[in-house]
CSV table of C-alpha atoms in Angstrom, one decimal:
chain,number,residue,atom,x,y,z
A,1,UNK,CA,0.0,0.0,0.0
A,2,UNK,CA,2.7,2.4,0.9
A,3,UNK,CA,5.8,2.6,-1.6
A,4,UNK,CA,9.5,3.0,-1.2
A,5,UNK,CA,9.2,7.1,-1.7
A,6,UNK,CA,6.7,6.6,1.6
A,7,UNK,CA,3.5,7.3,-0.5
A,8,UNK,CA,0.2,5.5,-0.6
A,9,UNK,CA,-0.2,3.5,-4.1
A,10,UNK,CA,-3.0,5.7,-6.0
A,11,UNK,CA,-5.6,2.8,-6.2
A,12,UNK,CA,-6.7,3.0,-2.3
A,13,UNK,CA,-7.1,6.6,-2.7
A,14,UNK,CA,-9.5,6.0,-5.9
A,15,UNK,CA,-11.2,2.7,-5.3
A,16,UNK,CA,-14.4,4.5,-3.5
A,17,UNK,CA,-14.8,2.2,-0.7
A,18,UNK,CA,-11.1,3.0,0.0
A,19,UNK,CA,-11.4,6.6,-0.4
A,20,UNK,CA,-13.8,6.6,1.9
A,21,UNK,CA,-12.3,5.2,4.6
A,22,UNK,CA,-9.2,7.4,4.1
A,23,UNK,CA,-11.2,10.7,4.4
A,24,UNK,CA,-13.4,10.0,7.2
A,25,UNK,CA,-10.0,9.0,9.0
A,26,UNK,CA,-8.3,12.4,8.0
A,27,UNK,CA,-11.4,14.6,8.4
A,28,UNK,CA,-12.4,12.9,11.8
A,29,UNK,CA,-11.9,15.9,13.5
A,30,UNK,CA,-13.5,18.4,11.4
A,31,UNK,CA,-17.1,19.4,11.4
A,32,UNK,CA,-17.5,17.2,8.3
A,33,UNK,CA,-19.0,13.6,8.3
A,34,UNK,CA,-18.6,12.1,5.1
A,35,UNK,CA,-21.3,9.6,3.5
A,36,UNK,CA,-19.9,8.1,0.0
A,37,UNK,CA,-17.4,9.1,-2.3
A,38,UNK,CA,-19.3,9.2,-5.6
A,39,UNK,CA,-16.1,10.7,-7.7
A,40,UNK,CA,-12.2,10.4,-7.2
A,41,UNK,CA,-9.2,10.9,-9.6
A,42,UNK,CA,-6.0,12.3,-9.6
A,43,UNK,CA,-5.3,15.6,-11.3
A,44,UNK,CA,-1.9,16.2,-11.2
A,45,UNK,CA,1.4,14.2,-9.9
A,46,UNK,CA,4.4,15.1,-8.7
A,47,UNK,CA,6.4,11.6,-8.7
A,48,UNK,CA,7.5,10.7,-5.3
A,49,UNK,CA,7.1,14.3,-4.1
A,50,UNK,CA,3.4,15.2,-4.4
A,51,UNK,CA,-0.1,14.4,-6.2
A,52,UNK,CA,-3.4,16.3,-6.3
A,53,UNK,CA,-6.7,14.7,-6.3
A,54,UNK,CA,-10.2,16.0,-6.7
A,55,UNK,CA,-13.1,14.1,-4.7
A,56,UNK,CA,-17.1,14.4,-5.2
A,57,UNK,CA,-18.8,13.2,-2.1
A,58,UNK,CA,-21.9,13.6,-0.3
A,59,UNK,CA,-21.3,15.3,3.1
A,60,UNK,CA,-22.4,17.2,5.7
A,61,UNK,CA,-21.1,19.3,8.0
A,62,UNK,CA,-22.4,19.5,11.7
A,63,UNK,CA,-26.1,20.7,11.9
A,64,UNK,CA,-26.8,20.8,8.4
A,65,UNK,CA,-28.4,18.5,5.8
A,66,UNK,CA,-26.0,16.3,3.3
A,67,UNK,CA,-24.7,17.5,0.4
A,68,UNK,CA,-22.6,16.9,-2.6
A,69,UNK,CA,-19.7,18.7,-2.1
A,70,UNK,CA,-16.3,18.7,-4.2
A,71,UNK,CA,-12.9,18.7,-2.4
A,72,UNK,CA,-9.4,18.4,-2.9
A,73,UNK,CA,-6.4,16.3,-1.1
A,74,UNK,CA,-2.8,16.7,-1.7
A,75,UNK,CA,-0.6,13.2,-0.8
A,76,UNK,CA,2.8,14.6,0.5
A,77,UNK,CA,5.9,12.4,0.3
A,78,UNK,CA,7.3,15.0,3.0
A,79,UNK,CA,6.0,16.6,6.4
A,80,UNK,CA,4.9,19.7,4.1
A,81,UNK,CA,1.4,18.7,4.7
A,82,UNK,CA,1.1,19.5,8.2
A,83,UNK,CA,2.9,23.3,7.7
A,84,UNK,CA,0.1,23.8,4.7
A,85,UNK,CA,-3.0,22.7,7.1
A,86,UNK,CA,-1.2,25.1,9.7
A,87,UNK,CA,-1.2,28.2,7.7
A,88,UNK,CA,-4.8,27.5,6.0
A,89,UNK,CA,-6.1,27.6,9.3
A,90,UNK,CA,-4.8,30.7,9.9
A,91,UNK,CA,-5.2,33.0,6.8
A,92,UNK,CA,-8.5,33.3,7.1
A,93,UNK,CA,-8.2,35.8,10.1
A,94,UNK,CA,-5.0,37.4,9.0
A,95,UNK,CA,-6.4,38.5,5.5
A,96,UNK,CA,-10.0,38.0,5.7
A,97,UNK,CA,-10.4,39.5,2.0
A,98,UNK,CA,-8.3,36.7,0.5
A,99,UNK,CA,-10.0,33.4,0.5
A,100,UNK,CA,-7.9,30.3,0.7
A,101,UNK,CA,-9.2,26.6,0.5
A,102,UNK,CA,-10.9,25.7,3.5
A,103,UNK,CA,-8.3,22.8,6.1
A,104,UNK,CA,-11.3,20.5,6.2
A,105,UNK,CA,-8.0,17.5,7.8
A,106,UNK,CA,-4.7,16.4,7.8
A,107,UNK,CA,-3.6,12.7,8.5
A,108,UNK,CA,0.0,13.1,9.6
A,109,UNK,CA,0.0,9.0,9.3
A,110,UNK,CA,-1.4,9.7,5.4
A,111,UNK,CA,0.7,12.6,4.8
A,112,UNK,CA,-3.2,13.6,3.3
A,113,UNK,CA,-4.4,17.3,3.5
A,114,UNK,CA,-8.0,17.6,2.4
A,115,UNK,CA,-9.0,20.6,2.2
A,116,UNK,CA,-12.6,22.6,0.1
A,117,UNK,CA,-12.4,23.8,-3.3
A,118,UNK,CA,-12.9,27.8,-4.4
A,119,UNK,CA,-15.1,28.6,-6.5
A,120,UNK,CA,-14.9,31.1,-9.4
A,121,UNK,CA,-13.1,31.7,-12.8
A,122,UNK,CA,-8.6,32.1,-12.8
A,123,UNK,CA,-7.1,34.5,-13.5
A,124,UNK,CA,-5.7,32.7,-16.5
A,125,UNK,CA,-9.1,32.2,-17.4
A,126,UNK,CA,-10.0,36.3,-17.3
A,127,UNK,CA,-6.7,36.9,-19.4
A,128,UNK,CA,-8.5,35.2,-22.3
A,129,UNK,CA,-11.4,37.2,-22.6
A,130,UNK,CA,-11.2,40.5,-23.6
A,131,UNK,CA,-12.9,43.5,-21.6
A,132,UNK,CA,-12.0,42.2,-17.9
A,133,UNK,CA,-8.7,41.4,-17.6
A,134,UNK,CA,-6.7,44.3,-16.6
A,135,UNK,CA,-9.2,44.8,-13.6
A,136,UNK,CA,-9.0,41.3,-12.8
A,137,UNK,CA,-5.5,41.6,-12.3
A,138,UNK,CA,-5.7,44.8,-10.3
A,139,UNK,CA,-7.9,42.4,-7.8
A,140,UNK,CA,-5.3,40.5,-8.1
A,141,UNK,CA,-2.9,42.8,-7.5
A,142,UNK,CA,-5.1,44.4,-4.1
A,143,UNK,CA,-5.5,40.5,-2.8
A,144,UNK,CA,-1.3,40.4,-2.9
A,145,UNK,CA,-0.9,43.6,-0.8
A,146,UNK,CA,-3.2,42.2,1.6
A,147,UNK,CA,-1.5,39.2,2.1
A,148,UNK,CA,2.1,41.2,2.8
A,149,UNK,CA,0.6,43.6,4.6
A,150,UNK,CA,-1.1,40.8,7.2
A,151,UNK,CA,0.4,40.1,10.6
A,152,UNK,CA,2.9,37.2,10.9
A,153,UNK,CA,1.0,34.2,12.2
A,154,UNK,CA,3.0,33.4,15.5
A,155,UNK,CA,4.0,30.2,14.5
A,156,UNK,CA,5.9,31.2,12.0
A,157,UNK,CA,9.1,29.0,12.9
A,158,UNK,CA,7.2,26.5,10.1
A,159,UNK,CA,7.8,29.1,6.8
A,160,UNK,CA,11.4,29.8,6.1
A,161,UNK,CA,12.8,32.9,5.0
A,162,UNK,CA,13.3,32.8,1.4
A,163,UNK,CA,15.1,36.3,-0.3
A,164,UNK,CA,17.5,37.2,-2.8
A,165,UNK,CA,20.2,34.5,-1.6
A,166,UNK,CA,17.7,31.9,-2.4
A,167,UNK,CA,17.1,33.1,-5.5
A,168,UNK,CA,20.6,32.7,-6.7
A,169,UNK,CA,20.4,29.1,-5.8
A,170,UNK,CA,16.9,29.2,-7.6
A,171,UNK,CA,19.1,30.3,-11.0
A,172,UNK,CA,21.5,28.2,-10.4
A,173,UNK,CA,19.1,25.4,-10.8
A,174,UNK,CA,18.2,26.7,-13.8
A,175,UNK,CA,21.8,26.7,-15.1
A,176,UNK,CA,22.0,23.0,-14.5
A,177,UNK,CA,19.1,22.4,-16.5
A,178,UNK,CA,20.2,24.1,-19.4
A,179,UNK,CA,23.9,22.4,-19.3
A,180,UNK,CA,21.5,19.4,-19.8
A,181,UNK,CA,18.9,20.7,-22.4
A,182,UNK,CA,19.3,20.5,-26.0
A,183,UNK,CA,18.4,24.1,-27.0
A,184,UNK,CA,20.8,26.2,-29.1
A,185,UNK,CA,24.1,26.8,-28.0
A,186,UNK,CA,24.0,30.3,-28.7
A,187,UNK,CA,20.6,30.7,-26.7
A,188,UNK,CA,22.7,29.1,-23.6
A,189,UNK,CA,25.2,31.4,-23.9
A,190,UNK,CA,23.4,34.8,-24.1
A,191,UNK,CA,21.1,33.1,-21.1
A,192,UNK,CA,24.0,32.0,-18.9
A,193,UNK,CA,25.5,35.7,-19.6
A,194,UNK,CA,22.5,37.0,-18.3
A,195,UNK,CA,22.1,34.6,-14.9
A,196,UNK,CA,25.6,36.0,-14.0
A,197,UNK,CA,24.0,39.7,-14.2
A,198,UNK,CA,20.8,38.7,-12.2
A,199,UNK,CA,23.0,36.9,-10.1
A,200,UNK,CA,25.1,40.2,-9.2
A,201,UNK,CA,21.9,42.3,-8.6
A,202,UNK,CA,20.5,39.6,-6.2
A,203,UNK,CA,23.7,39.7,-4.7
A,204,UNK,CA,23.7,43.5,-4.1
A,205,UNK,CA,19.5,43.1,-3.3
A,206,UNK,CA,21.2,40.5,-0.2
A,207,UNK,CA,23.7,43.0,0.6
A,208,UNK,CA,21.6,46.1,0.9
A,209,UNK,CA,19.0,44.3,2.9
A,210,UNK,CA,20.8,44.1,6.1
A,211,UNK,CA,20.8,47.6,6.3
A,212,UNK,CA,18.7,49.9,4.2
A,213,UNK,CA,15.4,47.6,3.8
A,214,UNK,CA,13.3,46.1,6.5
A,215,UNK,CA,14.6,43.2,7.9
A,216,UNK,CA,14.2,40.1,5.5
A,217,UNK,CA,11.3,38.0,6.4
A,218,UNK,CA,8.3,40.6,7.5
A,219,UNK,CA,6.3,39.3,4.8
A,220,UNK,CA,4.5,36.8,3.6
A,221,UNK,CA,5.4,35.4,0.2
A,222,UNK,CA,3.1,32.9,-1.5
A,223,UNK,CA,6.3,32.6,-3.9
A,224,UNK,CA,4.5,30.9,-6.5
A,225,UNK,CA,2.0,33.7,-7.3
A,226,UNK,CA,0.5,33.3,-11.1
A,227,UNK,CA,-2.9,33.3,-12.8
A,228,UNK,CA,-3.3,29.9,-12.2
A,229,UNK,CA,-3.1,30.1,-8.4
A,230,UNK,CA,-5.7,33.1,-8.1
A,231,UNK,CA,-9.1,32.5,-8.0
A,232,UNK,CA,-12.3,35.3,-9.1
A,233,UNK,CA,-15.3,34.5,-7.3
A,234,UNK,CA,-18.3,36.0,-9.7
A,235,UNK,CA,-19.5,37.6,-7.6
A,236,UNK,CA,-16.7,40.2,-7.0
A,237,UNK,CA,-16.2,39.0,-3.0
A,238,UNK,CA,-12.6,38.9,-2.2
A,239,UNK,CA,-9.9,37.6,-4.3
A,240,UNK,CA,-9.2,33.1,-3.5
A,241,UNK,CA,-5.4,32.6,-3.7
A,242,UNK,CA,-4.6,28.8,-4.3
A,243,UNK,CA,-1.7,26.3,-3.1
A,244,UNK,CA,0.2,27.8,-0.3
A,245,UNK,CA,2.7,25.0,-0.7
A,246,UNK,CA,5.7,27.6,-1.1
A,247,UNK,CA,5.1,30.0,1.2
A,248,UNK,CA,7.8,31.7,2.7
A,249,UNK,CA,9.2,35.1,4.9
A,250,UNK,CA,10.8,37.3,2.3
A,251,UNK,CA,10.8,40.6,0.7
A,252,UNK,CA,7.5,41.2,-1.4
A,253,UNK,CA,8.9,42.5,-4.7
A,254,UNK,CA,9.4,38.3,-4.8
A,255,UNK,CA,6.2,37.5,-5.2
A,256,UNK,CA,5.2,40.7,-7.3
A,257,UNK,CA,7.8,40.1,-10.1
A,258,UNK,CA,7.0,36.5,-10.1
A,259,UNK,CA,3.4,37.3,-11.3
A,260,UNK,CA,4.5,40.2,-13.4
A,261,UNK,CA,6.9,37.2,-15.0
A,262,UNK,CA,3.5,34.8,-15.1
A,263,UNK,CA,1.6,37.9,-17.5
A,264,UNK,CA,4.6,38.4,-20.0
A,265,UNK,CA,4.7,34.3,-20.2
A,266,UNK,CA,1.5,34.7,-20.9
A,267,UNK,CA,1.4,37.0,-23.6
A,268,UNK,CA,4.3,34.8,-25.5
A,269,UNK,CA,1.7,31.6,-25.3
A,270,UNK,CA,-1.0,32.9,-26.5
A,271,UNK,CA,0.6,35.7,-29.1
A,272,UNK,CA,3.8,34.3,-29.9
A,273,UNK,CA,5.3,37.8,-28.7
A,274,UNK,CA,4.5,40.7,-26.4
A,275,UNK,CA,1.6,42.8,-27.0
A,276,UNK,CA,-0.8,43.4,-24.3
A,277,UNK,CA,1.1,42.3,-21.2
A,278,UNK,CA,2.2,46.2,-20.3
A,279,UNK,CA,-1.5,46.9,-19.8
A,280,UNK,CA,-2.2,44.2,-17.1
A,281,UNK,CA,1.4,44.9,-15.4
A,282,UNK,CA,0.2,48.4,-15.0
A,283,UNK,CA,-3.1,47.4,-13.5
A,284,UNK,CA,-1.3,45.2,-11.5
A,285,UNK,CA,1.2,47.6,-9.7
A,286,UNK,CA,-2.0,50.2,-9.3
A,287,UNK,CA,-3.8,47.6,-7.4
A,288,UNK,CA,-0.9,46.8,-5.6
A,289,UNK,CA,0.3,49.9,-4.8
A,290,UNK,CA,-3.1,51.2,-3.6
A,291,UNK,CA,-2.3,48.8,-0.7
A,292,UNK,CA,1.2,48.5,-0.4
A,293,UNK,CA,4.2,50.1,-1.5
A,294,UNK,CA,7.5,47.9,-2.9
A,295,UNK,CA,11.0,48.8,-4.4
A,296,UNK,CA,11.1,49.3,-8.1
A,297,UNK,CA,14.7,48.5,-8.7
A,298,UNK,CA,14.1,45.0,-6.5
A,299,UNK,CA,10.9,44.5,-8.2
A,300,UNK,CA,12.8,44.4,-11.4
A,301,UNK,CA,15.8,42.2,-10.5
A,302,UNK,CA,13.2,39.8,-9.2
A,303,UNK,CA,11.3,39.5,-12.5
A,304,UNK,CA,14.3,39.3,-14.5
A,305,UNK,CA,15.3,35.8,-12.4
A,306,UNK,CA,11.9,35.0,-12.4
A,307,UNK,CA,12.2,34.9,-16.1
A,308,UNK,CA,14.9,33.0,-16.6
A,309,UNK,CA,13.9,30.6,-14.5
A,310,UNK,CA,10.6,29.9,-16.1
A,311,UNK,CA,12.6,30.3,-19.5
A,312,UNK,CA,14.1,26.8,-18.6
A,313,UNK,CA,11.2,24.8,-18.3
A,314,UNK,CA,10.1,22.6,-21.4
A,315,UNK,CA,6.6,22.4,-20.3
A,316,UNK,CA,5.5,25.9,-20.6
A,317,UNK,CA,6.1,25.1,-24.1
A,318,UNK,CA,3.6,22.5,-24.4
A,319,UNK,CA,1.5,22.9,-27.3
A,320,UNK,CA,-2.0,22.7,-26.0
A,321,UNK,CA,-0.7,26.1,-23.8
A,322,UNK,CA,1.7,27.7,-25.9
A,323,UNK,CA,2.0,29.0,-29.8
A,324,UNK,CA,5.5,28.9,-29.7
A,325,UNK,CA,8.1,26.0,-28.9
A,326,UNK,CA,11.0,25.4,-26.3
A,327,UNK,CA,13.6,27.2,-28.5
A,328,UNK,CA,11.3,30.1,-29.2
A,329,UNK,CA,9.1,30.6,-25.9
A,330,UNK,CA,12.7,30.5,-23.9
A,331,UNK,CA,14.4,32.8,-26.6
A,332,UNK,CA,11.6,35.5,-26.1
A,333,UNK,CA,11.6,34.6,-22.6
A,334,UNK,CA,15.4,35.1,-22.1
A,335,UNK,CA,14.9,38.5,-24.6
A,336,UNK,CA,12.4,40.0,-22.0
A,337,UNK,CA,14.5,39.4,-18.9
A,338,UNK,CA,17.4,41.6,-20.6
A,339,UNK,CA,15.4,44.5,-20.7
């Protein structure tokens, strides 16, 4: 039942008699009882690190009628679990105005997190239809500033700090994928040129932080803000913000030029080249700054890595989500981190 990466086999978490047994274990303490599983499958895997499932079920929760309901349950190979059920619980009352999935329970024997879904249209969604998208992304942008502007839960010896010193072992990841990677030798070079550059600035970003900026680790990063992860409930209540599994202490310009990365990317998938991006950017940093306030200079150096890292990834390339291929998406990708 359990393999050699310490991970149940997928069948017991399908098979619905199974399934069932597993989430009335792991939610036995919630405020849920659940009565049958009439739907389970696996949306996404991680092998040996993570996978995502969706359940339907019929439930109720105490002193209310049953219901079908849909959740969803991350399987962890690691102890992550247990720091994600932590901080669900408590964003709700550091940033009321940014929904997050509800912790419905955690088995730490299962290494299972179940938690609700959100409901409402991505933000990758909105970018696809014309008229609402730049203020989608302002939301977007207000819901971000809430979340670094929130109080530091108390227990936050679980999240560790994560600035620009981790970001130069982020790039340097990167680089080691594309030693291995068979696009064009003159791509690699102009892109490895280019690490060393971001490198330096997240170098002097590390340097200036022990004195000039706040201390590092204030804020709450989601670190891997991007349409996908932000959720638009229809009707216009709050701003849903989706897998915490990242989240980190750290300087907010991190998690702002991550996104602003995430909207260029997107403009290369679905154009082939950069057209429209500027506009949503902009309404980004208005929503953002009606909130908060952030270094320009830092916001930069943390797109430009943020590029470059997503520039190495083959799968953003795929062509049921992108118009161009590898060679082109991380050419154009590469292009827009030198500006």
């Amino acid at each position: 039942m359990i393999d050699d990466a310490g991970m149940i086999d997928a069948p017991p978490l399908l098979t619905p008699e199974s399934a069932l047994r597993l989430l009335r274990d792991t939610c036995a303490d919630s405020s849920w009882r659940v009565h049958e599983v009439l739907e389970a499958e696996v949306v996404k895997e991680r092998p040996g690190r993570r996978r995502t499932l969706r359940y339907r079920v019929a439930a109720e929760r105490r002193g209310g009628a049953a219901r079908e309901v849909t959740w969803y349950a991350k399987h962890y190979r690691s102890s992550k679990g247990q720091r994600v059920f932590w901080l669900l619980r408590s964003l709700g009352a550091l940033a009321p105005e940014v929904l997050v999935p509800e912790p419905i329970g955690f088995s730490p024997k299962l290494k299972l997190l179940v938690m609700s879904a959100l409901e409402g249209s991505s933000l990758s969604e909105a970018l696809g239809r014309s008229g609402d998208a730049d203020s989608s992304v302002e939301r977007a942008g207000r819901a971000l500033a809430l979340v670094h502007e929130a109080e530091i839960p108390q227990r936050a010896k679980y999240l560790k700090v994560h600035g620009a010193c981790e970001e130069i072992v982020v790039l340097e990841e990167a680089r080691r994928r594309v030693s291995g990677s068979p696009l064009p030798t003159q791509w690699a070079c102009r892109f490895m040129e280019l690490c060393s550059l971001v490198k330096d600035e997240l170098a002097r970003c590390e340097d200036q932080g022990h004195g000039q900026r706040r201390a590092l680790g204030q804020t709450l990063l989601h670190r891997d803000f991007h349409p996908g992860q932000v959720v638009l409930p229809g009707d216009g209540a709050g701003v849903g913000v989706l897998d915490w599994d990242d989240a980190a202490l750290g300087e907010p310009e991190l998690d702002l030029g991550n996104l602003e990365a995430h909207l260029l990317l997107d403009d290369l998938q679905r154009r082939g080249s950069i057209r429209t991006a500027p506009l949503p950017i902009g309404a980004l940093g208005a929503g953002y700054l009606a909130r908060g306030e952030i270094s320009f200079t830092r916001l930069a150096t943390y797109r430009r890595a943020a590029l470059l890292r997503l520039a190495t990834l083959e799968r953003l390339a795929d062509p049921h989500l992108s118009v161009l291929d590898w060679t082109g998406l991380a050419s154009a990708l590469t292009e827009a981190a030198s500006i």
